[in-house]
Coordinates of C-alpha atoms in Angstrom, one line a residue:
Chain A
M1 CA -8.1 -3.8 13.4
G2 CA -10.7 -5.3 11.4
S3 CA -10.8 -4.7 7.6
M4 CA -8.0 -4.5 5.6
A5 CA -7.7 -3.1 2.1
T6 CA -6.7 -5.2 -1.1
A7 CA -3.1 -4.6 -2.8
Y8 CA -3.2 -4.9 -6.6
L9 CA -0.4 -4.6 -8.9
T10 CA -1.1 -2.0 -11.3
G11 CA 1.9 -1.1 -13.4
F12 CA 5.0 -3.3 -14.6
G13 CA 8.4 -2.0 -15.6
A14 CA 11.7 -3.5 -16.7
Y15 CA 14.9 -2.1 -17.8
L16 CA 17.9 -4.2 -19.2
P17 CA 20.9 -2.1 -20.0
G18 CA 22.4 -1.9 -23.2
D19 CA 22.1 -4.3 -26.3
P20 CA 21.7 -8.3 -25.5
V21 CA 24.9 -9.9 -25.4
D22 CA 25.1 -13.5 -26.7
N23 CA 27.4 -16.2 -25.3
D24 CA 30.1 -15.1 -27.7
G25 CA 30.3 -11.5 -26.6
I26 CA 30.6 -12.2 -22.8
A27 CA 34.6 -12.5 -22.7
A28 CA 34.7 -8.9 -24.3
R29 CA 33.0 -7.6 -21.4
L30 CA 33.9 -9.7 -18.5
G31 CA 37.5 -10.8 -19.7
G32 CA 38.5 -14.5 -19.1
D33 CA 39.5 -15.5 -22.5
D34 CA 42.2 -17.9 -21.7
A35 CA 41.7 -21.4 -23.0
V36 CA 41.1 -22.9 -19.5
T37 CA 38.3 -20.0 -18.6
E38 CA 37.1 -20.5 -22.0
R39 CA 36.3 -24.1 -21.5
I40 CA 34.9 -23.5 -18.1
R41 CA 32.5 -20.7 -19.6
R42 CA 31.3 -23.1 -22.3
R43 CA 30.5 -25.6 -19.6
V44 CA 28.7 -23.3 -17.5
L45 CA 26.9 -21.9 -20.2
D46 CA 25.9 -25.3 -21.4
A47 CA 24.4 -26.2 -18.2
N48 CA 22.5 -22.8 -17.4
G49 CA 20.9 -22.7 -20.7
I50 CA 21.2 -18.8 -20.8
R51 CA 21.6 -17.5 -24.6
Q52 CA 21.5 -13.9 -24.0
R53 CA 21.8 -11.3 -21.3
H54 CA 22.5 -7.8 -20.6
Y55 CA 25.4 -6.0 -19.0
A56 CA 25.5 -2.2 -17.7
L57 CA 29.0 -2.4 -19.5
D58 CA 30.4 -1.1 -23.0
E59 CA 32.5 -3.2 -25.1
H60 CA 35.6 -3.0 -23.1
G61 CA 34.1 -4.0 -19.8
E62 CA 33.6 -0.4 -18.4
P63 CA 30.5 0.3 -16.6
T64 CA 27.9 2.4 -18.4
E65 CA 25.6 3.0 -15.6
L66 CA 24.8 2.6 -11.8
N67 CA 22.6 0.1 -10.1
E68 CA 20.5 2.8 -9.0
E69 CA 20.0 4.3 -12.6
L70 CA 18.9 0.3 -13.5
A71 CA 16.2 0.9 -10.7
V72 CA 15.0 4.1 -11.5
K73 CA 14.5 3.2 -15.5
A74 CA 12.6 0.3 -14.2
L75 CA 10.6 2.4 -12.0
Q76 CA 10.0 5.0 -14.4
A77 CA 8.6 2.3 -16.8
A78 CA 6.3 1.1 -14.5
L79 CA 5.3 4.3 -13.5
D80 CA 4.6 5.4 -17.1
D81 CA 2.9 1.8 -17.7
R82 CA 0.4 3.0 -14.7
G83 CA 0.2 6.6 -16.3
I84 CA 1.1 8.0 -12.9
R85 CA 4.1 9.8 -11.5
A86 CA 6.7 9.6 -8.7
E87 CA 4.9 12.3 -6.8
D88 CA 1.9 9.9 -6.7
L89 CA 4.1 7.3 -4.5
R90 CA 3.8 7.3 -0.7
M91 CA 6.1 4.2 -0.4
L92 CA 9.2 3.0 -2.2
A93 CA 10.8 -0.8 -1.3
C94 CA 14.0 -1.6 -3.2
A95 CA 15.6 -5.1 -3.3
T96 CA 19.3 -5.4 -4.4
T97 CA 22.0 -7.8 -3.4
M98 CA 24.7 -4.9 -3.6
G99 CA 23.8 -1.1 -4.2
D100 CA 26.5 1.1 -5.7
V101 CA 28.0 2.5 -2.4
L102 CA 28.1 1.0 1.2
V103 CA 26.5 3.6 3.0
P104 CA 23.6 4.9 2.4
G105 CA 20.9 2.3 1.7
F106 CA 20.0 1.6 -1.9
A107 CA 16.2 2.7 -1.5
S108 CA 17.7 6.1 -0.2
M109 CA 19.7 6.5 -3.6
V110 CA 17.1 5.5 -5.8
H111 CA 14.4 8.0 -4.1
G112 CA 17.0 10.6 -4.4
R113 CA 17.6 9.9 -8.3
L114 CA 13.6 9.2 -9.0
G115 CA 12.3 12.1 -7.1
G116 CA 8.9 12.6 -6.2
G117 CA 7.7 13.6 -2.8
P118 CA 8.2 12.4 0.9
M119 CA 7.9 8.4 0.9
Q120 CA 8.3 5.6 3.2
L121 CA 11.6 3.8 2.1
L122 CA 12.8 0.0 2.5
S123 CA 16.0 -1.5 1.4
A124 CA 15.7 -5.0 1.3
S125 CA 19.1 -6.7 1.3
G126 CA 19.8 -10.4 1.0
V127 CA 19.9 -12.1 -2.7
C128 CA 17.1 -13.2 -5.1
A129 CA 14.3 -13.5 -2.6
S130 CA 14.7 -9.9 -1.3
S131 CA 12.7 -9.0 -4.2
L132 CA 9.7 -10.6 -2.6
A133 CA 10.5 -9.5 0.8
A134 CA 10.2 -5.8 -0.7
L135 CA 7.0 -6.6 -2.3
D136 CA 5.8 -7.9 0.9
A137 CA 6.4 -4.9 2.8
A138 CA 4.9 -2.9 0.2
V139 CA 1.7 -5.0 0.0
S140 CA 1.5 -5.1 3.8
K141 CA 1.4 -1.4 3.9
I142 CA -1.2 -1.0 1.4
R143 CA -3.4 -3.7 2.7
L144 CA -3.1 -1.7 6.4
G145 CA -4.5 1.3 4.4
D146 CA -1.3 3.2 5.5
H147 CA -0.2 4.2 1.8
P148 CA -2.5 4.3 -1.1
R149 CA 0.3 3.7 -3.6
A150 CA 3.8 2.2 -3.4
A151 CA 6.4 0.9 -5.8
V152 CA 8.8 -2.2 -5.7
V153 CA 11.9 -2.7 -7.6
G154 CA 14.6 -5.5 -7.7
S155 CA 17.9 -4.2 -9.2
E156 CA 21.0 -5.7 -9.8
L157 CA 24.4 -4.7 -11.4
S158 CA 26.5 -7.8 -10.6
S159 CA 28.6 -7.5 -13.8
R160 CA 31.3 -5.1 -12.4
S161 CA 32.3 -7.8 -9.9
L162 CA 32.4 -10.4 -12.4
R163 CA 35.2 -8.9 -14.6
Q164 CA 38.8 -10.2 -14.8
R165 CA 40.3 -7.9 -12.4
R166 CA 38.4 -9.4 -9.6
F167 CA 39.7 -12.8 -10.5
D168 CA 43.4 -12.0 -11.2
G169 CA 45.9 -13.9 -9.1
I170 CA 43.1 -15.5 -7.0
R171 CA 41.9 -19.2 -6.5
A172 CA 38.7 -19.2 -8.4
G173 CA 37.3 -22.6 -8.7
M174 CA 33.8 -23.9 -9.8
D175 CA 32.2 -22.1 -6.8
S176 CA 32.9 -18.6 -8.6
H177 CA 33.0 -19.5 -12.5
F178 CA 29.2 -20.9 -11.8
L179 CA 27.7 -17.4 -10.9
R180 CA 30.6 -15.7 -13.1
W181 CA 28.9 -16.8 -16.1
M182 CA 25.4 -16.9 -15.1
L183 CA 24.6 -13.5 -13.2
S184 CA 23.9 -10.3 -15.4
D185 CA 22.2 -7.1 -14.9
G186 CA 18.6 -5.5 -14.9
A187 CA 16.0 -4.1 -13.0
G188 CA 12.2 -4.9 -12.8
A189 CA 9.7 -2.7 -11.0
A190 CA 5.6 -3.1 -10.5
I191 CA 3.2 -0.5 -8.7
V192 CA 1.1 -1.5 -5.9
E193 CA -2.2 0.2 -5.0
F194 CA -5.1 -0.4 -2.7
Q195 CA -7.5 0.0 -5.9
P196 CA -7.2 -2.1 -9.1
H197 CA -6.3 -0.1 -12.4
P198 CA -9.2 1.9 -13.5
T199 CA -9.2 0.8 -17.1
K200 CA -7.0 -2.1 -17.6
P201 CA -6.7 -5.7 -15.6
S202 CA -4.7 -5.8 -12.4
L203 CA -2.8 -8.6 -10.6
R204 CA -4.5 -9.0 -6.9
V205 CA -1.8 -9.9 -4.4
D206 CA -3.6 -12.5 -2.6
W207 CA -0.8 -13.5 -0.3
V208 CA 3.2 -13.2 0.1
R209 CA 5.0 -15.6 2.1
Q210 CA 9.0 -15.9 2.6
V211 CA 10.6 -18.6 4.7
S212 CA 14.4 -18.9 5.9
L213 CA 15.9 -22.2 6.7
A214 CA 19.1 -20.7 7.5
H215 CA 18.9 -22.3 11.2
E216 CA 19.7 -25.7 9.5
H217 CA 21.7 -24.7 6.6
D218 CA 25.1 -23.3 6.2
V219 CA 25.8 -20.5 3.9
C220 CA 25.7 -21.4 0.2
M221 CA 26.3 -18.1 -1.3
R222 CA 28.6 -15.6 -0.3
S223 CA 30.9 -12.6 -0.5
G224 CA 32.9 -10.9 2.1
M225 CA 34.7 -13.8 4.0
S226 CA 36.9 -16.6 3.6
G227 CA 35.4 -20.0 3.4
A228 CA 31.7 -20.8 4.5
E229 CA 31.9 -19.4 8.2
P230 CA 32.3 -15.9 8.9
S231 CA 34.8 -15.6 12.0
V232 CA 35.5 -12.7 14.2
G233 CA 38.3 -10.3 13.0
R234 CA 38.3 -12.1 9.5
T235 CA 35.7 -10.6 7.5
W236 CA 36.4 -8.2 4.6
Q237 CA 35.8 -5.3 6.9
D238 CA 38.3 -6.5 9.7
V239 CA 41.4 -7.1 7.3
D240 CA 43.3 -4.8 5.0
I241 CA 41.3 -4.3 1.8
A242 CA 44.3 -5.4 -0.3
D243 CA 44.5 -8.6 2.0
A244 CA 40.8 -9.0 1.5
D245 CA 41.0 -8.8 -2.2
A246 CA 44.0 -11.0 -2.6
A247 CA 42.3 -13.6 -0.4
G248 CA 39.2 -13.4 -3.1
M249 CA 36.8 -12.2 -0.4
F250 CA 35.3 -9.8 -3.1
V251 CA 34.4 -12.5 -5.6
L252 CA 30.9 -13.9 -5.3
R253 CA 31.0 -17.6 -4.7
Q254 CA 28.3 -20.4 -4.6
D255 CA 28.8 -23.9 -2.9
V256 CA 27.6 -25.7 -5.9
S257 CA 27.4 -29.0 -4.2
M258 CA 24.6 -27.5 -2.1
L259 CA 22.2 -26.7 -5.0
D260 CA 20.4 -30.1 -4.7
D261 CA 19.6 -29.8 -1.1
L262 CA 18.5 -26.3 -2.1
A263 CA 16.0 -27.5 -4.9
E264 CA 14.5 -30.1 -2.6
A265 CA 14.2 -27.8 0.2
G266 CA 12.2 -25.6 -2.1
F267 CA 9.9 -28.3 -3.5
R268 CA 9.1 -29.0 0.3
Q269 CA 8.1 -25.5 0.7
F270 CA 6.0 -25.7 -2.1
E271 CA 4.5 -28.8 -0.9
E272 CA 3.6 -27.1 2.3
L273 CA 1.9 -24.2 0.5
V274 CA -0.3 -27.0 -1.1
D275 CA -1.0 -28.9 2.3
I276 CA -1.9 -26.0 3.9
G277 CA -4.1 -24.5 1.2
L278 CA -2.5 -21.7 0.1
V279 CA -2.3 -22.7 -3.1
D280 CA -5.1 -24.5 -4.8
V281 CA -3.6 -26.7 -7.3
S282 CA -6.9 -27.2 -9.0
H283 CA -7.1 -23.5 -9.5
L284 CA -3.8 -22.6 -10.2
D285 CA -3.1 -21.3 -13.9
H286 CA 0.4 -19.7 -14.0
V287 CA 3.9 -20.5 -12.3
V288 CA 6.5 -18.0 -12.8
C289 CA 9.6 -19.2 -11.3
H290 CA 12.9 -17.9 -10.6
Y291 CA 15.8 -20.3 -11.3
S292 CA 19.2 -19.9 -11.4
T293 CA 20.0 -22.2 -14.5
N294 CA 18.1 -24.6 -16.8
A295 CA 19.4 -27.3 -15.0
F296 CA 16.8 -26.8 -12.2
R297 CA 13.8 -26.0 -14.5
D298 CA 13.2 -29.7 -15.3
L299 CA 13.8 -30.5 -11.6
A300 CA 11.2 -27.7 -10.4
F301 CA 8.8 -28.8 -13.3
D302 CA 8.6 -32.5 -12.4
A303 CA 8.6 -31.6 -8.7
L304 CA 5.3 -29.1 -9.2
S305 CA 4.0 -31.7 -11.8
R306 CA 3.6 -34.2 -9.1
R307 CA 1.2 -32.0 -7.2
I308 CA -0.4 -30.0 -10.3
P309 CA -1.1 -32.7 -12.8
N310 CA -2.5 -30.3 -15.4
L311 CA 0.7 -28.2 -15.4
N312 CA 1.9 -28.0 -18.8
T313 CA 4.7 -25.9 -20.2
D314 CA 2.3 -23.2 -21.5
R315 CA 1.6 -22.7 -17.8
W316 CA 5.1 -22.3 -16.9
Y317 CA 7.1 -19.1 -17.5
S318 CA 10.6 -18.0 -17.3
N319 CA 12.8 -15.8 -19.4
L320 CA 16.0 -16.6 -17.8
E321 CA 17.5 -18.0 -21.5
T322 CA 17.0 -14.4 -22.7
R323 CA 17.3 -11.9 -20.1
G324 CA 19.5 -13.9 -18.0
N325 CA 19.7 -14.4 -14.0
T326 CA 19.4 -10.7 -12.6
G327 CA 18.9 -12.1 -9.2
S328 CA 16.6 -10.0 -7.3
A329 CA 15.5 -8.3 -10.4
S330 CA 14.7 -11.6 -12.0
I331 CA 11.1 -12.5 -10.9
F332 CA 10.2 -8.7 -11.7
I333 CA 11.6 -8.9 -15.1
A334 CA 9.9 -12.3 -15.7
L335 CA 6.4 -11.0 -14.6
E336 CA 6.7 -7.7 -16.8
E337 CA 7.5 -9.8 -19.7
A338 CA 4.5 -12.5 -19.0
W339 CA 2.4 -9.4 -18.3
R340 CA 3.2 -7.6 -21.1
T341 CA 3.1 -10.5 -23.7
G342 CA -0.5 -11.3 -22.6
R343 CA -0.1 -14.7 -21.0
F344 CA -2.7 -13.9 -18.1
A345 CA -6.4 -13.5 -18.5
P346 CA -8.8 -12.1 -15.9
G347 CA -9.7 -14.8 -13.3
E348 CA -6.5 -16.8 -13.6
T349 CA -4.0 -17.2 -10.9
V350 CA -0.3 -16.8 -10.7
L351 CA 2.4 -18.3 -8.5
L352 CA 5.6 -16.4 -8.2
A353 CA 8.4 -18.7 -6.8
V354 CA 11.8 -17.3 -5.9
P355 CA 14.4 -19.9 -4.3
E356 CA 17.5 -18.0 -2.8
S357 CA 20.7 -19.9 -2.3
G358 CA 22.6 -17.3 0.1
R359 CA 21.4 -19.6 3.2
F360 CA 18.4 -21.2 1.8
S361 CA 15.4 -18.7 1.8
F362 CA 12.2 -19.4 -0.2
A363 CA 9.6 -16.8 -1.1
F364 CA 6.3 -17.0 -2.9
A365 CA 3.5 -14.9 -4.0
H366 CA 0.1 -15.7 -5.1
L367 CA -1.7 -13.5 -7.6
T368 CA -5.3 -13.3 -9.3
V369 CA -6.0 -11.4 -12.5
V370 CA -8.8 -8.9 -12.0
A371 CA -10.5 -7.4 -14.6
P372 CA -10.8 -3.4 -14.3
P373 CA -13.9 -2.2 -12.2
G374 CA -17.1 -2.5 -14.0
H375 CA -15.8 -5.5 -16.2
A376 CA -17.0 -8.7 -15.4
S377 CA -14.0 -11.1 -15.3
Chain B
M1 CA -34.3 31.7 10.5
T2 CA -35.7 33.2 13.8
I3 CA -33.5 33.6 16.2
D4 CA -35.3 35.4 18.8
S5 CA -34.0 33.3 21.8
S6 CA -32.9 35.8 24.0
T7 CA -36.4 36.1 25.6
A8 CA -37.2 32.3 25.2
T9 CA -33.9 30.9 26.6
S10 CA -33.9 33.3 29.6
D11 CA -36.1 31.3 31.6
T12 CA -35.1 27.8 30.0
I13 CA -33.9 26.6 33.5
S14 CA -36.5 25.6 35.9
T15 CA -34.0 25.1 38.9
A16 CA -36.8 25.0 41.5
D17 CA -39.1 22.0 39.6
A18 CA -37.6 18.8 40.0
S19 CA -40.5 17.5 38.0
A20 CA -40.0 16.6 34.4
P21 CA -41.6 19.4 32.0
A22 CA -44.9 18.3 30.5
G23 CA -43.3 18.9 27.1
V24 CA -40.3 16.7 27.2
D25 CA -42.0 13.6 25.9
I26 CA -43.4 15.6 22.8
L27 CA -40.0 17.0 22.5
A28 CA -38.5 13.5 21.9
E29 CA -41.4 13.0 19.3
R30 CA -41.0 16.1 17.6
L31 CA -37.0 15.5 17.1
A32 CA -37.9 11.9 16.0
D33 CA -40.2 13.6 13.1
V34 CA -37.2 15.9 12.3
W35 CA -34.9 12.8 12.0
V36 CA -37.2 10.7 9.7
E37 CA -37.5 13.7 7.6
L38 CA -33.8 13.9 7.4
E39 CA -33.2 10.2 6.5
E40 CA -35.7 10.5 3.9
R41 CA -33.9 13.5 2.6
L42 CA -30.4 11.7 2.8
D43 CA -31.9 8.9 0.9
R44 CA -32.1 11.3 -2.0
V45 CA -28.6 12.6 -1.7
P46 CA -26.8 11.5 -4.9
V47 CA -23.6 10.5 -3.2
L48 CA -25.4 8.3 -0.6
S49 CA -27.8 6.8 -3.0
R50 CA -25.0 5.9 -5.2
L51 CA -23.4 4.5 -1.8
A52 CA -26.6 2.4 -1.3
A53 CA -26.7 1.1 -4.8
G54 CA -23.1 0.1 -4.6
T55 CA -22.0 2.3 -7.6
V56 CA -20.0 5.0 -5.6
T57 CA -16.5 5.5 -6.5
L58 CA -13.2 6.0 -4.8
H59 CA -13.6 9.6 -6.1
D60 CA -16.9 10.1 -4.5
Y61 CA -15.3 9.2 -1.1
Q62 CA -12.6 11.6 -1.6
R63 CA -14.9 14.4 -2.6
L64 CA -17.1 13.8 0.3
L65 CA -14.1 13.8 2.9
F66 CA -12.9 17.0 1.0
N67 CA -16.4 18.7 1.3
L68 CA -16.8 17.5 4.9
R69 CA -13.4 18.7 6.0
Q70 CA -14.0 22.2 5.4
Q71 CA -17.0 22.3 7.6
V72 CA -15.7 19.9 10.1
V73 CA -13.1 22.4 11.0
D74 CA -15.2 24.9 12.5
G75 CA -17.3 22.1 14.6
S76 CA -15.0 23.0 17.8
P77 CA -15.2 26.7 17.3
W78 CA -18.8 27.2 17.1
I79 CA -19.3 24.9 20.0
S80 CA -16.7 27.1 22.1
R81 CA -18.4 30.0 21.0
A82 CA -21.8 28.7 22.4
A83 CA -19.9 27.7 25.6
S84 CA -19.0 31.4 25.9
N85 CA -22.4 32.5 25.5
F86 CA -24.3 30.2 28.2
D87 CA -24.2 32.5 31.4
I88 CA -24.1 31.2 34.8
D89 CA -27.6 30.3 35.0
H90 CA -27.0 27.7 32.5
F91 CA -23.7 26.4 33.9
E92 CA -24.4 22.9 33.2
L93 CA -25.1 23.3 29.6
R94 CA -21.6 25.8 29.4
T95 CA -19.9 22.5 30.9
A96 CA -21.1 20.1 28.4
A97 CA -20.4 22.3 25.5
I98 CA -16.9 23.2 26.8
R99 CA -16.3 19.2 27.5
H100 CA -17.8 18.7 23.6
A101 CA -15.9 21.2 22.1
E102 CA -12.5 19.9 23.3
E103 CA -13.7 16.3 22.1
E104 CA -14.2 17.6 18.9
H105 CA -11.4 19.5 18.9
R106 CA -9.2 17.3 16.8
D107 CA -11.8 15.5 14.6
Y108 CA -10.6 16.9 11.5
L109 CA -7.1 15.5 11.8
M110 CA -8.5 11.9 11.6
L111 CA -10.5 13.0 8.5
E112 CA -7.3 14.5 7.0
R113 CA -5.3 11.2 7.4
D114 CA -8.2 9.2 5.9
Y115 CA -7.9 11.8 2.9
V116 CA -4.3 11.1 2.8
A117 CA -4.5 7.4 2.9
I118 CA -6.7 6.9 0.1
G119 CA -4.2 9.1 -2.1
G120 CA -5.3 12.7 -1.5
S121 CA -3.1 15.7 -1.5
L122 CA -3.3 17.2 2.3
A123 CA -2.1 20.7 0.9
E124 CA -5.0 20.7 -1.3
L125 CA -7.6 19.4 1.2
R126 CA -6.2 22.3 3.5
A127 CA -6.6 24.9 0.9
G128 CA -10.2 23.7 0.0
R129 CA -13.0 26.0 0.6
K130 CA -16.5 25.1 1.9
N131 CA -19.3 24.3 -0.7
L132 CA -22.6 26.2 -0.7
G133 CA -24.3 23.9 1.9
S134 CA -21.1 24.2 4.2
E135 CA -21.1 27.8 4.0
A136 CA -24.9 28.0 5.1
L137 CA -24.5 25.2 7.7
S138 CA -21.5 27.0 9.4
G139 CA -22.8 30.4 8.9
Y140 CA -26.1 29.6 10.7
M141 CA -24.2 27.6 13.3
F142 CA -21.8 30.7 14.3
H143 CA -24.6 33.1 14.1
Y144 CA -26.8 30.9 16.2
A145 CA -23.8 30.4 18.8
D146 CA -23.5 34.2 19.2
Q147 CA -26.9 34.5 20.8
P148 CA -27.2 34.7 24.6
N149 CA -27.7 31.1 26.0
P150 CA -28.3 29.4 22.5
V151 CA -30.2 26.4 23.9
G152 CA -31.5 25.7 20.7
L153 CA -28.1 24.3 19.5
L154 CA -29.1 21.2 21.5
G155 CA -31.0 20.6 18.5
A156 CA -28.3 20.9 16.2
M157 CA -26.3 18.7 18.3
F158 CA -29.0 15.9 18.0
I159 CA -28.7 16.2 14.2
I160 CA -25.1 16.3 13.8
E161 CA -24.4 13.9 16.7
G162 CA -27.3 11.7 15.5
L163 CA -25.4 11.4 12.0
G164 CA -22.2 10.5 13.6
A165 CA -23.8 7.9 16.0
K166 CA -26.4 6.4 13.7
R167 CA -25.2 6.8 10.0
A168 CA -21.4 7.5 9.9
A169 CA -20.3 4.0 10.7
G170 CA -23.1 2.5 8.1
W171 CA -21.6 4.7 5.7
A172 CA -18.2 3.8 6.5
A173 CA -18.8 -0.1 6.3
R174 CA -20.5 0.4 2.9
F175 CA -17.8 2.5 1.5
Q176 CA -15.2 -0.3 3.0
E177 CA -17.4 -2.9 1.2
V178 CA -17.7 -1.3 -2.0
L179 CA -14.3 0.1 -2.4
G180 CA -12.5 -2.4 -0.5
L181 CA -11.0 0.2 2.0
A182 CA -9.1 -0.8 5.2
D183 CA -10.2 0.6 8.6
S184 CA -7.4 3.0 8.7
Q185 CA -8.8 4.7 5.4
V186 CA -12.4 5.2 7.3
H187 CA -11.1 6.4 10.6
F188 CA -13.3 9.5 11.0
M189 CA -16.5 7.9 10.2
R190 CA -16.0 4.7 12.2
Y191 CA -14.7 7.0 15.0
H192 CA -18.0 9.0 15.2
Q193 CA -20.1 5.9 15.7
D194 CA -18.7 5.5 19.3
A195 CA -17.7 9.1 20.1
D196 CA -21.0 10.4 18.7
S197 CA -23.1 7.7 20.7
A198 CA -21.3 9.0 23.8
H199 CA -22.6 12.4 22.8
T200 CA -26.1 11.5 22.0
G201 CA -26.3 9.7 25.4
D202 CA -25.0 13.1 27.0
L203 CA -27.6 15.0 24.8
E204 CA -30.1 12.5 26.0
A205 CA -29.9 13.4 29.6
I206 CA -29.8 17.0 29.0
L207 CA -33.0 17.0 27.3
T208 CA -34.5 14.7 29.9
S209 CA -33.0 16.3 32.9
G210 CA -35.7 18.9 33.4
I211 CA -33.7 21.9 32.4
I212 CA -35.5 22.5 29.2
D213 CA -38.8 24.4 29.0
D214 CA -41.4 24.5 26.4
G215 CA -40.0 27.8 24.8
A216 CA -36.4 26.1 24.8
A217 CA -37.9 22.9 23.1
D218 CA -39.5 25.0 20.1
E219 CA -36.1 26.4 19.7
I220 CA -34.3 23.1 19.9
V221 CA -36.7 21.6 17.4
R222 CA -36.5 24.5 15.0
C223 CA -32.8 24.6 15.1
A224 CA -32.9 20.8 14.6
Q225 CA -35.0 21.5 11.5
V226 CA -32.3 24.2 9.9
V227 CA -29.6 22.1 10.7
A228 CA -30.9 19.1 9.0
R229 CA -31.9 20.8 5.9
L230 CA -28.4 22.6 5.9
Y231 CA -26.5 19.4 6.5
A232 CA -28.3 17.7 3.8
L233 CA -27.6 20.7 1.6
Q234 CA -23.9 20.3 2.3
L235 CA -23.9 16.7 1.1
E236 CA -26.1 17.5 -2.0
E237 CA -24.0 20.4 -2.8
L238 CA -20.2 18.5 -3.1
D239 CA -17.9 20.8 -4.7
H240 CA -20.3 23.7 -5.4

């Protein structure tokens, strides 16, 4: 095949459940108000720099919504932003770390709730970088000309597994506290089309790239097994559920000692983008980066500044501090806010960067702001 | 239109005479004149002049496909009908028509896929009606195909296949260039460059095979003139 179409992001939506919860309001939702936990929480919060976040939990810690509902609300906001309906979509690509149910796939549940007509689905699982894996799939199908319009959503409702009942009676070290006081809920979505928005600027998707280095790294973030290596007969599916629970298999854990390696590997991936010419540092105007904690912000900024001399804080965007770390939803929630608040001007370029600790994955997307047809950019 | 072909076409096959009829070269020139006139007219068709100027919109392309589809679905049926009206003395033309009808039979499905791939609704496309030009073109083709030995339809083929072979791929490329379409959104127009080049080759072979006499040549030219005008009308009357 010769010519391909171009993919544009033409509508953006985000949904953050409930009122923002500040650092003093966390314990009411997630529990853990004993003195030791309190001390650990303060330490983790000081390091990650998150000041407020959203939980789909009421003030007593009871769930208020399903993950699929968060996804649908973000999608509906993106459809409204673009001025189209679910019936206009021909593909839906959904990213989440954990759906509400084990079976069927998350995208099937989101489609069922969203409605619209027949469409292609993709459930991208994984962790944070599944967001751009879903975007890549939608963009590829648009570029092939197979579909005129697709929607992508990243959605997370991790809070229910961060509540105290999951931690009662189990060993919970820094590997679980680190995530417990970092993750929160939300969803972000974008509309992908083969034509730019008729009357407003769009983001042209120049490329999406995702690389896994799992071949040379152990598991960093995990749930459903004991230890860092899955073994036959010892995963959560093999043993009694009560035993799995007692063994803490359902707690989400991260080997924090590996995070420096993760950051280094991420910088090397970025360097490679520059070295092979995918990123032209003299024409890179904005970086929207997902990172789990502010501890990595300065590291990342320094690393990027080595290759982008004109990078300054105005061109660097993250809303981690106010929207929290929402995993696969984060990059879309950040992009939506950056877009809505007018940070980008026609002609400018944007790099999305999503490192994923799970087992060392890195995803990037390069976007260019284009004026609506008939307007010089 | 004058369809008095029963007499004219009954002796169109000169089976005994192996030498080419004297009018063959003139037939080619006369058809070339019809083609030139058609091209001049096409240049003035609004959607095609917007295409040339680069101001064409996705809506234009969508409406063009919508309008073409309503007539394209009739293509294979009128050729089939013509095939059934060639008697045994016109066996080669019957053979050619049957083969051609089969080849065109599924073309409209390609067009429908293109229409859906750019965001159109298949249900709306299939519920569409012919525009004024398509009505006239389709009506003329079926009427002509109903005649005994409708040799003049070679003139219709000359126009329709010629548009496919010589113009459609150019239109496709220009739509792609202006609107940023993928190949899979312009299947129908791209496909016709190859398919119709093969058909016009077949047509060329028939026209120069010695089986066309002067009377048939007149019919062919007349039919080409009518079809050229009605095809352009179809493009001029989008959605009317």
